[in-house]
Coordinates of C-alpha atoms in Angstrom, one line a residue:
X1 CA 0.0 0.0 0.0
X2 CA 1.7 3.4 -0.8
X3 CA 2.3 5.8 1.7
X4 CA 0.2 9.1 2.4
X5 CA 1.6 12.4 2.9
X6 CA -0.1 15.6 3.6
X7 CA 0.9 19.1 2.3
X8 CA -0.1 22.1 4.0
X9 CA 0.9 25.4 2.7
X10 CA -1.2 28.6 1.8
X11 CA 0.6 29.0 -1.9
X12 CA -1.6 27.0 -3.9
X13 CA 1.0 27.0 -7.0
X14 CA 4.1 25.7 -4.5
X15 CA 1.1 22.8 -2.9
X16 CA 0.5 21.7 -7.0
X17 CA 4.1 21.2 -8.2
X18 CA 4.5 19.3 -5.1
X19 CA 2.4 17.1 -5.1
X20 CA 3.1 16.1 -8.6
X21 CA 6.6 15.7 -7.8
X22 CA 5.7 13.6 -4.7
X23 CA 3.1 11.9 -6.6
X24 CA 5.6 11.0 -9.6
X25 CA 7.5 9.4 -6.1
X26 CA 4.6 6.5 -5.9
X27 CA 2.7 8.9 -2.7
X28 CA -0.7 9.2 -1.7
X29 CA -0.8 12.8 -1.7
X30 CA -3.4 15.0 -0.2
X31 CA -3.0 19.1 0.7
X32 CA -4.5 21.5 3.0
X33 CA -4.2 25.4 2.2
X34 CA -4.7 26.2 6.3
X35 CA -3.2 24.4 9.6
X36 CA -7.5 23.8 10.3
X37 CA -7.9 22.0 6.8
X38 CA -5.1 20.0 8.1
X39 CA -6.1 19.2 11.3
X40 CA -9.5 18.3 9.9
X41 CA -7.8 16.2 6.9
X42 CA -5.6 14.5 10.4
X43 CA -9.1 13.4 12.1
X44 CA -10.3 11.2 9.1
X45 CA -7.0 10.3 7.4
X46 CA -4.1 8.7 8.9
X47 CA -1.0 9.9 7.1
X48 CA 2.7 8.6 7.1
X49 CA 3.8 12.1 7.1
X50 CA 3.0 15.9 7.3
X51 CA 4.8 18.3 5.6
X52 CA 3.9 21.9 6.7
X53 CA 4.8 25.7 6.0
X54 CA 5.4 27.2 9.1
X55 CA 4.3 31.0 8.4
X56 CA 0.5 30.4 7.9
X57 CA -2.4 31.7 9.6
X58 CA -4.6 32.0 11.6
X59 CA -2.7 28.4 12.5
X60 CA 1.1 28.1 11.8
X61 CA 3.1 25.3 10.7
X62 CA 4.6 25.1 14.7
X63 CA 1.0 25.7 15.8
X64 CA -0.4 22.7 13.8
X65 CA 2.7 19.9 15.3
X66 CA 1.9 21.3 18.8
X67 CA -1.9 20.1 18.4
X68 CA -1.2 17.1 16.8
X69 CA 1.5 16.1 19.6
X70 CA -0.9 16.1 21.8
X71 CA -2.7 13.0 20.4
X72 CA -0.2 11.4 18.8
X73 CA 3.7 12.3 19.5
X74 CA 4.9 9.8 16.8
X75 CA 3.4 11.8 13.7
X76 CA 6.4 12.5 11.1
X77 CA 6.3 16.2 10.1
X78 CA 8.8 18.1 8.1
X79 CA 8.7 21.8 8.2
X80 CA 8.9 23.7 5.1
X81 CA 10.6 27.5 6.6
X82 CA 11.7 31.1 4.9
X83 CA 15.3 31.9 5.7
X84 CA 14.3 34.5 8.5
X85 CA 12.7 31.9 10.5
X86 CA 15.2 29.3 11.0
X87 CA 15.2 30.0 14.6
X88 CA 11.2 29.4 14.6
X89 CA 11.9 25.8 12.8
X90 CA 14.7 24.8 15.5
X91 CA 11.9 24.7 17.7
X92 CA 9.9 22.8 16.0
X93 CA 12.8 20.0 15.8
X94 CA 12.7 20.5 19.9
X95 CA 8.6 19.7 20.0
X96 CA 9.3 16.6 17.7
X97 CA 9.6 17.7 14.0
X98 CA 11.3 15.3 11.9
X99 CA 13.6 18.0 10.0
X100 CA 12.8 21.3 8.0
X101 CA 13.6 22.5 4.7
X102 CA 14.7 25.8 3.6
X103 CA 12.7 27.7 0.8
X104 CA 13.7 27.7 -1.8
X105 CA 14.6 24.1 -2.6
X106 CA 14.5 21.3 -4.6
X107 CA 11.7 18.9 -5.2
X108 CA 14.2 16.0 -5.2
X109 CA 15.4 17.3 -1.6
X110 CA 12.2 17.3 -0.1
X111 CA 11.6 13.8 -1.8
X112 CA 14.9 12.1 0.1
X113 CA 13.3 14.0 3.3
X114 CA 10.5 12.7 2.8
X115 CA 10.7 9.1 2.6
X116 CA 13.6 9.2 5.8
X117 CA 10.9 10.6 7.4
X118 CA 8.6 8.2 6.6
X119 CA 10.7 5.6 7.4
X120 CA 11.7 7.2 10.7
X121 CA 7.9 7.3 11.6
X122 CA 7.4 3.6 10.5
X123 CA 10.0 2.3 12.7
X124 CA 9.4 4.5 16.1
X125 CA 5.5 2.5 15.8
X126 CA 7.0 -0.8 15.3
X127 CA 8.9 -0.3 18.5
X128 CA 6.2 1.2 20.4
X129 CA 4.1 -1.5 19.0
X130 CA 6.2 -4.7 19.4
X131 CA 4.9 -7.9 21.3
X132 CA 7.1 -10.4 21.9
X133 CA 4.6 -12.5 19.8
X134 CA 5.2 -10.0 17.0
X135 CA 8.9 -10.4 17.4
X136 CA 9.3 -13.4 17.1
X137 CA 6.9 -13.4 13.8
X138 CA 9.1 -10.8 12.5
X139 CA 12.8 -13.1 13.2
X140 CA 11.7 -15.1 10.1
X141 CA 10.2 -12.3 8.0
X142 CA 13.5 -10.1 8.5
X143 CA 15.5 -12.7 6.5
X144 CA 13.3 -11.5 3.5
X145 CA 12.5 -7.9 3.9
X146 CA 11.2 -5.9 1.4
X147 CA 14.6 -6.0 -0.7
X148 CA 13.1 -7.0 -4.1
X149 CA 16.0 -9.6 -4.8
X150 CA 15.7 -11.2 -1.8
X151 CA 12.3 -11.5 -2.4
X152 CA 12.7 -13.1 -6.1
X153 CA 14.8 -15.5 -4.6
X154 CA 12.2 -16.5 -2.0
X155 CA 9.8 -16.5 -4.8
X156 CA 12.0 -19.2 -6.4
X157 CA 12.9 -21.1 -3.6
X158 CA 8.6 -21.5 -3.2
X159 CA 8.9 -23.1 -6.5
X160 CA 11.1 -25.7 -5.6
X161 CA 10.1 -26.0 -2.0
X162 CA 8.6 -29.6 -2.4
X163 CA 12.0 -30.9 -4.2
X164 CA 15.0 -32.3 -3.2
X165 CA 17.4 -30.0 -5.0
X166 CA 20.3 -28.8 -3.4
X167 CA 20.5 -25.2 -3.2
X168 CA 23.5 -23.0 -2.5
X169 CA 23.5 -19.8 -0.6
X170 CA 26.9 -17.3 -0.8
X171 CA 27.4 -14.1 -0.2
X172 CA 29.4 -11.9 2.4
X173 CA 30.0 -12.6 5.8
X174 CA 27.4 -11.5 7.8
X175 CA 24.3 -11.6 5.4
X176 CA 21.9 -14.1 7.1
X177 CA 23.6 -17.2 5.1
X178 CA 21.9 -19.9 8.0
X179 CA 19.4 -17.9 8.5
X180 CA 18.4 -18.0 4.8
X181 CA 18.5 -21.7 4.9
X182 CA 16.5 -22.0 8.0
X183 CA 13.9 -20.3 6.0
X184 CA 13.9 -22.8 2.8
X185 CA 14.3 -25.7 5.3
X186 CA 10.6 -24.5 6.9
X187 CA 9.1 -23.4 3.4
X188 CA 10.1 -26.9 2.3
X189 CA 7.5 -30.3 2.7
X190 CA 10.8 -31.6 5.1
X191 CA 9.9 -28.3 7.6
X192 CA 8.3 -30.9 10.3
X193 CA 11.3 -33.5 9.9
X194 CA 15.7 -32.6 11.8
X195 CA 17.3 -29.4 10.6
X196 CA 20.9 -30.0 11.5
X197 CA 23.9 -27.5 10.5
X198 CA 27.4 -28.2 10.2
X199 CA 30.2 -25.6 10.1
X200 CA 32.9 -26.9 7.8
X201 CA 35.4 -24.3 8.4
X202 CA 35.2 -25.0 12.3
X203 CA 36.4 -29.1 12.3
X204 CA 39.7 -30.7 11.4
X205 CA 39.6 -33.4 8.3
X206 CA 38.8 -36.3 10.8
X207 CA 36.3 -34.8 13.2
X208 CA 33.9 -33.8 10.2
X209 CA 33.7 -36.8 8.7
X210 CA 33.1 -38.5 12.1
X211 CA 30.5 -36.0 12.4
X212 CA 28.8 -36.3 8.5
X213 CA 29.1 -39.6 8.8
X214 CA 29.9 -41.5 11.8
X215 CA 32.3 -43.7 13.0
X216 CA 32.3 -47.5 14.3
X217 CA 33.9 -48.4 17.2
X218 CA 37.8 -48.2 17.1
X219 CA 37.9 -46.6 14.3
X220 CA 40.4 -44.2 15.6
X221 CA 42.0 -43.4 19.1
X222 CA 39.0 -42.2 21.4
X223 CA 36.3 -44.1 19.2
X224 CA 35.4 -46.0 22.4
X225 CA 32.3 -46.7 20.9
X226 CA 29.9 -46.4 17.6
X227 CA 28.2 -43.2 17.0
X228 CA 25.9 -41.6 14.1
X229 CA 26.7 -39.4 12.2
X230 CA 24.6 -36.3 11.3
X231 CA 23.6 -37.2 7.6
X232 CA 21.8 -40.4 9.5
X233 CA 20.4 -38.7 12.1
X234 CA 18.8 -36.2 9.7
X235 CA 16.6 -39.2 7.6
X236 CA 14.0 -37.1 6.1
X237 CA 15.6 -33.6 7.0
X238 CA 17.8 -31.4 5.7
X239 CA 21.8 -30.9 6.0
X240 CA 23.1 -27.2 6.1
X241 CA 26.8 -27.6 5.3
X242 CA 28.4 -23.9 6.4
X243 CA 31.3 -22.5 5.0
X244 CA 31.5 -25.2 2.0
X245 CA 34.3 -24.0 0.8
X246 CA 36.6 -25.3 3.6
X247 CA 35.9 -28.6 3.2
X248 CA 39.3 -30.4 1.8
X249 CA 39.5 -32.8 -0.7
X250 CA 38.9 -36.2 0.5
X251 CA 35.6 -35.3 2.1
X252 CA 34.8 -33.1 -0.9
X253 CA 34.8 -37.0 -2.3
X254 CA 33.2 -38.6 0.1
X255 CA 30.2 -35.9 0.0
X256 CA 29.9 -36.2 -3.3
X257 CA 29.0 -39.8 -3.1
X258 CA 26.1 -39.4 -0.4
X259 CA 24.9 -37.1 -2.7
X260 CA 25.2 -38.8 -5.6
X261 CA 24.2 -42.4 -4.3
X262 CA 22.5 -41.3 -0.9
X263 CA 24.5 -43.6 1.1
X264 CA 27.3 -43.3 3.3
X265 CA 30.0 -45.2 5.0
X266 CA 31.0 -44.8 8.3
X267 CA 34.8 -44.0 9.1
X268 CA 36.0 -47.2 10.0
X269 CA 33.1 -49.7 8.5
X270 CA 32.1 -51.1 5.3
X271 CA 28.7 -51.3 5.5
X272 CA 26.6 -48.6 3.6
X273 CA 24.0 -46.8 5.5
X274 CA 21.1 -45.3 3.1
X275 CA 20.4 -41.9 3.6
X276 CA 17.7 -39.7 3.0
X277 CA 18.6 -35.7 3.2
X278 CA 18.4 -32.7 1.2
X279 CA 21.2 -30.5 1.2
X280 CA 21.8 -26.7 1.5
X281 CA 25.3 -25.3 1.3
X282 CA 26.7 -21.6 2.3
X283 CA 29.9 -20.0 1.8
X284 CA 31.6 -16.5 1.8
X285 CA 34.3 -17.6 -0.9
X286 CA 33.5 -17.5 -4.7
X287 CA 33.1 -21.1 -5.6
X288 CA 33.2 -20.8 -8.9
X289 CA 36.8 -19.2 -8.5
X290 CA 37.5 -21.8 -6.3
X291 CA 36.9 -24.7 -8.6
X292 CA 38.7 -22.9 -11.5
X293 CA 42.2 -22.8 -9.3
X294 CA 41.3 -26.4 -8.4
X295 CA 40.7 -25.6 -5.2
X296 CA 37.0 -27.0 -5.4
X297 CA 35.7 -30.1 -7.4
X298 CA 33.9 -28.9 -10.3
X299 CA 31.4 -31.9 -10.1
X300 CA 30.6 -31.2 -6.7
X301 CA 30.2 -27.6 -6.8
X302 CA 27.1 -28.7 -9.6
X303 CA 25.8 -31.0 -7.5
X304 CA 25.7 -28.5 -4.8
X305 CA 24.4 -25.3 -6.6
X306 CA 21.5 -27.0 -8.6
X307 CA 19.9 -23.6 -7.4
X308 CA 22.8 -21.0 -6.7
X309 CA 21.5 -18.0 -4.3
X310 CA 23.6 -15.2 -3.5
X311 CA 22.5 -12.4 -0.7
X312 CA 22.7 -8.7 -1.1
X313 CA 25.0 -6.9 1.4
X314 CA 23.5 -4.8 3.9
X315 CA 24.6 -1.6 2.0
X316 CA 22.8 -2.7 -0.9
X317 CA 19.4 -3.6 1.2
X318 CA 18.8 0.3 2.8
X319 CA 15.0 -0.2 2.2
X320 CA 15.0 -3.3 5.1
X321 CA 17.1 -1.3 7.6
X322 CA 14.1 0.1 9.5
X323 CA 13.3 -3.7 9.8
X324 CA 16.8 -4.9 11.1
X325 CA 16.9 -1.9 13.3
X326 CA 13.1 -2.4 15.2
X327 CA 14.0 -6.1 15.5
X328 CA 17.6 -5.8 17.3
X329 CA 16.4 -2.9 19.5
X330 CA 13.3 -4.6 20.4
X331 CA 15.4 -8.0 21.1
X332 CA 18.1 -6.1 23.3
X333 CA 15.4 -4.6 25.4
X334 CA 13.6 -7.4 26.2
X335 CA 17.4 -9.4 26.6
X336 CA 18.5 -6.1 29.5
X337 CA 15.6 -5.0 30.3
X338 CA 15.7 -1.9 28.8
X339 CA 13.1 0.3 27.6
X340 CA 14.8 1.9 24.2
X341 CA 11.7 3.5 22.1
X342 CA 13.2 5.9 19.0
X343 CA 17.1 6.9 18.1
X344 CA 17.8 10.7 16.9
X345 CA 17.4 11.4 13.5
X346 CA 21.3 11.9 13.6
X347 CA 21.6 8.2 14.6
X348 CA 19.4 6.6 11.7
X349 CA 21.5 8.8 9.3
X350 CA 25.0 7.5 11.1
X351 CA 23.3 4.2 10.8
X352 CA 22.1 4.7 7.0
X353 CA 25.9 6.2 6.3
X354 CA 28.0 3.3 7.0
X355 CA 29.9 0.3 4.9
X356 CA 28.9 -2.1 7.1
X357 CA 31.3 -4.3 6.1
X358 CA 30.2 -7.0 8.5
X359 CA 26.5 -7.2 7.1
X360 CA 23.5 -7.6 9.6
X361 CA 25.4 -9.2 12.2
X362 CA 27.5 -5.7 12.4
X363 CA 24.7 -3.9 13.0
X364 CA 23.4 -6.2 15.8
X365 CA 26.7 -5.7 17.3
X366 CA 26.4 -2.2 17.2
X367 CA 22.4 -1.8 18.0
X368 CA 22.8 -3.9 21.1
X369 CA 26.0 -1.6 22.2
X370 CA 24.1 1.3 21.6
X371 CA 20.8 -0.4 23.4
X372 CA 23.5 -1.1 26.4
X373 CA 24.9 2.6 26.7
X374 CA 21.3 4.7 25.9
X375 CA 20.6 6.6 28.9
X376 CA 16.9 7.1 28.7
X377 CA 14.6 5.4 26.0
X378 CA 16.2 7.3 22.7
X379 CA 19.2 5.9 21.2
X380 CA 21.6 8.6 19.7
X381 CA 24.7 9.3 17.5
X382 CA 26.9 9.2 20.7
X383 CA 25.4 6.0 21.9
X384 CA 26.4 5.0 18.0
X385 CA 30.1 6.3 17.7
X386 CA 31.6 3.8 20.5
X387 CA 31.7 1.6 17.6
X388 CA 33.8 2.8 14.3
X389 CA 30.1 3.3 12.2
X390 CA 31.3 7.1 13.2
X391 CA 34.7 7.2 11.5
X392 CA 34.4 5.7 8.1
X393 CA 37.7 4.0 6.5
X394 CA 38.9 6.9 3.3
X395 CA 38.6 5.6 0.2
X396 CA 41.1 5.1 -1.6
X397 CA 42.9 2.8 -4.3
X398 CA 44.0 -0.4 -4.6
X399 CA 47.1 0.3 -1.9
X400 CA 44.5 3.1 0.0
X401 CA 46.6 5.8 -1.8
X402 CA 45.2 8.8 -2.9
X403 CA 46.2 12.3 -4.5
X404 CA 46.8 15.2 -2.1
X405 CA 43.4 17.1 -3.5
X406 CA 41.3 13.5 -3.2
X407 CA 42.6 13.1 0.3
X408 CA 41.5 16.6 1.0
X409 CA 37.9 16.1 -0.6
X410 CA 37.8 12.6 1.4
X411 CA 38.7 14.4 5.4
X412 CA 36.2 17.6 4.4
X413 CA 33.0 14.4 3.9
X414 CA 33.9 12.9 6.8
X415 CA 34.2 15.8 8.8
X416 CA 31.0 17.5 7.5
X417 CA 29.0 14.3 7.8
X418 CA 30.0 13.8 11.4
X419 CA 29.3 17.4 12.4
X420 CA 26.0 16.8 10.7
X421 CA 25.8 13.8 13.1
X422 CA 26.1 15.7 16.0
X423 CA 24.0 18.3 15.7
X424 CA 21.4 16.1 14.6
X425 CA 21.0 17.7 11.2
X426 CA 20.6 21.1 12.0
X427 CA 23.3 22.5 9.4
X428 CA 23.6 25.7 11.1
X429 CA 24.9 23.8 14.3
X430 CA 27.3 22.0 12.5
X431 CA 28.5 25.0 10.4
X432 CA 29.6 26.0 14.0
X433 CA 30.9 23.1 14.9
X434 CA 33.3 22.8 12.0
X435 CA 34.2 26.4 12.2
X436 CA 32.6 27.6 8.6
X437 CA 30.6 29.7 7.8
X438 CA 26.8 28.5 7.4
X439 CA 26.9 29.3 3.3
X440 CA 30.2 27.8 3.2
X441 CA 28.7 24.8 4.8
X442 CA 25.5 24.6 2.2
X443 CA 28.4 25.3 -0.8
X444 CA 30.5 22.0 0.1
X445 CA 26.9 20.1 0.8
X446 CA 26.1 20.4 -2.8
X447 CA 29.7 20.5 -4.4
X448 CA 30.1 17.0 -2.2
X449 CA 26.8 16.0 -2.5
X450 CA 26.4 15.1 1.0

């Protein structure tokens, strides 16, 4: 369902080419030429955001957010202000305003704006909002999110759900990899049968096979007696094999025969034990480079990646970051009792800024830091910047060398988009705080494209 916003200004020419330009966005767009048409619009409509003019009357822009904080004190609104009243629009970012804008501006400005905003508002309800029940509903939808690639590959693993084909997920460390094949294991017609997962990279040679396979008694020093292995004990299940890549070659053999035959041998014993699994595979390594160094047996990799998956980093899945966020911080609270309800603007945007080199399970790290340290029930950018989200790695080449006027450009972003950071947006602030002046400021904003 799209998302509504309502425009409220008293200059019907600026309220048309803005809601065409919003519109063009995929928004539900509605205006009001007074803060009462506003407020009346507010008691029959519920809107993801409100995006007002503050010098209106009989009812300003600052007028308007105090009455509707006092029935709902979640409401986005952005605040569309003149250059003379900057001071006016601070205040509104004290009683709760999202951000404001300064007239004149772009339509593609207010169009960023206004779907942060949006999202802002989307996740402070989830957290008010969250039942445990709810949370633990939301663990299995998180692995999906609204990425559109994630969900074409959920579409496809549907398709194949009631098969046995092996299916292998890569991608970068840290991007739900066992999650991901928790989920196919419970879309599959095995969901009610074992789920067991093996971490390749984490055994030596002997103890993984003891462990796919089994071992009879004596079999080795300390086989004191017979025991399963995991490929029996999962009849009728499914076998995630983590970090595939590790494996070396004589098991690479030995898998490839209880895939091929679906039978194995126990280490030690020469009886064959039927087996009746379907396998799903992960890896952070490129196994397709892997095989063409040799490194990796061609025939297994295809018998292995019948359906190859690989998952989007975190940087490249910003549209399901309001859902990662609202499921750690709601998980943390309930895990140390804490009570943490909203983080600053500044902190979504430090959040929104980063790498994240280490995926989801980097930003759990740093959500349930930033749960531990919040003083009260808001989360902000200095609750963030114990952890290095705050001081971004330059850019540079392939040895991180750069020229003298790149290295320059490079220290200016970072030192803008911290100060922007820390004063929570307000540029004005943060042309202080970096010692500019405020035009200077908006200059390297738009030269940088910050």
């Amino acid at each position: 369902m799209p998302e509504k916003i309502l425009l409220v200004d008293d200059e019907q020419e600026l309220l048309a080419v803005l809601k065409r330009s919003l519109g063009r966005q995929g928004y539900v767009v509605d205006t009001a030429s007074t803060g009462q048409e506003a407020w009346k619009a507010l008691s029959e409509t519920a809107y993801d955001l409100v995006v007002s003019d503050l010098a209106m009357e009989p009812m300003s822009g600052l007028e308007l957010l105090k009455q509707i904080r006092t029935i709902d004190h979640i409401q986005p609104f952005i605040i569309m202000t003149g250059a003379g009243t900057i001071e006016t629009a601070v205040e509104a970012i004290k009683l709760g305003a999202y951000h404001y804008i300064t007239k004149p501006f772009k339509t593609q400005e207010l169009a960023l704006l206004a779907r942060r905003a949006i999202e802002y508002g989307r996740l402070h309800r989830k957290l008010e909002t969250f039942s445990e029940r709810e949370q633990q509903a939301d663990s299995g939808a998180m692995v999906i999110g609204n990425n559109a690639l994630m969900q074409q590959m959920m579409t496809m693993v549907e398709k194949v759900s009631d098969s046995d084909v092996s299916i292998l997920i890569q991608g970068e460390t840290g991007t739900g990899k066992s999650l991901f094949a928790r989920r196919i294991h419970n879309a599959s017609s095995r969901a009610d049968k074992p789920f067991f997962t093996i971490d390749c990279g984490a055994l030596s040679e002997n103890l993984l096979e003891s462990e796919l396979f089994g071992h009879v008694k004596g079999a080795f020093t300390g086989a004191i007696r017979a025991k399963r292995g995991l490929l029996e004990e999962a009849q009728g299940g499914t076998i995630f094999l983590d970090e595939i890549g590790e494996l070396t070659p004589s098991t690479q053999v030995k898998l490839l025969r209880a895939i091929q035959e679906k039978e194995i041998k126990p280490v030690g014993g020469n009886t064959p034990i039927t087996v009746d699994v379907r396998f799903l595979s992960a890896t952070s390594r490129n196994l397709e480079e892997a095989v063409e160094a040799g490194e990796f047996r061609k025939d297994l990799y295809y018998r292995l990646a019948v359906i190859p998956l690989h998952l989007p980093a975190l940087r490249n899945r910003q549209e399901d970051m309001v859902l990662f966020v609202g499921h750690f911080v709601h998980k943390f609270n309930v895990r140390y009792n804490k009570k943490v309800q909203s983080l600053t603007p500044g902190a979504m945007q430090t959040l929104r800024d980063s790498p994240w080199k280490g995926n989801i399970r980097e930003l759990e790290n740093v959500i349930e830091r930033a749960v531990l340290l919040a003083e009260g029930q808001t989360i902000s950018v200095e609750d963030l910047c114990a952890h290095p989200i705050c001081f971004p790695e330059t850019e540079g080449g392939e040895e991180g060398a750069v020229s003298l006027k790149q290295a320059v450009k490079n220290a200016e972003i970072k030192a803008i988009r911290q100060a922007l950071a820390a004063a929570e947006g307000n540029r004005s602030k943060a042309a202080k705080i970096l010692g500019i002046g405020r035009r200077t400021l908006y200059d390297k904003i738009e030269s940088y494209d910050i």
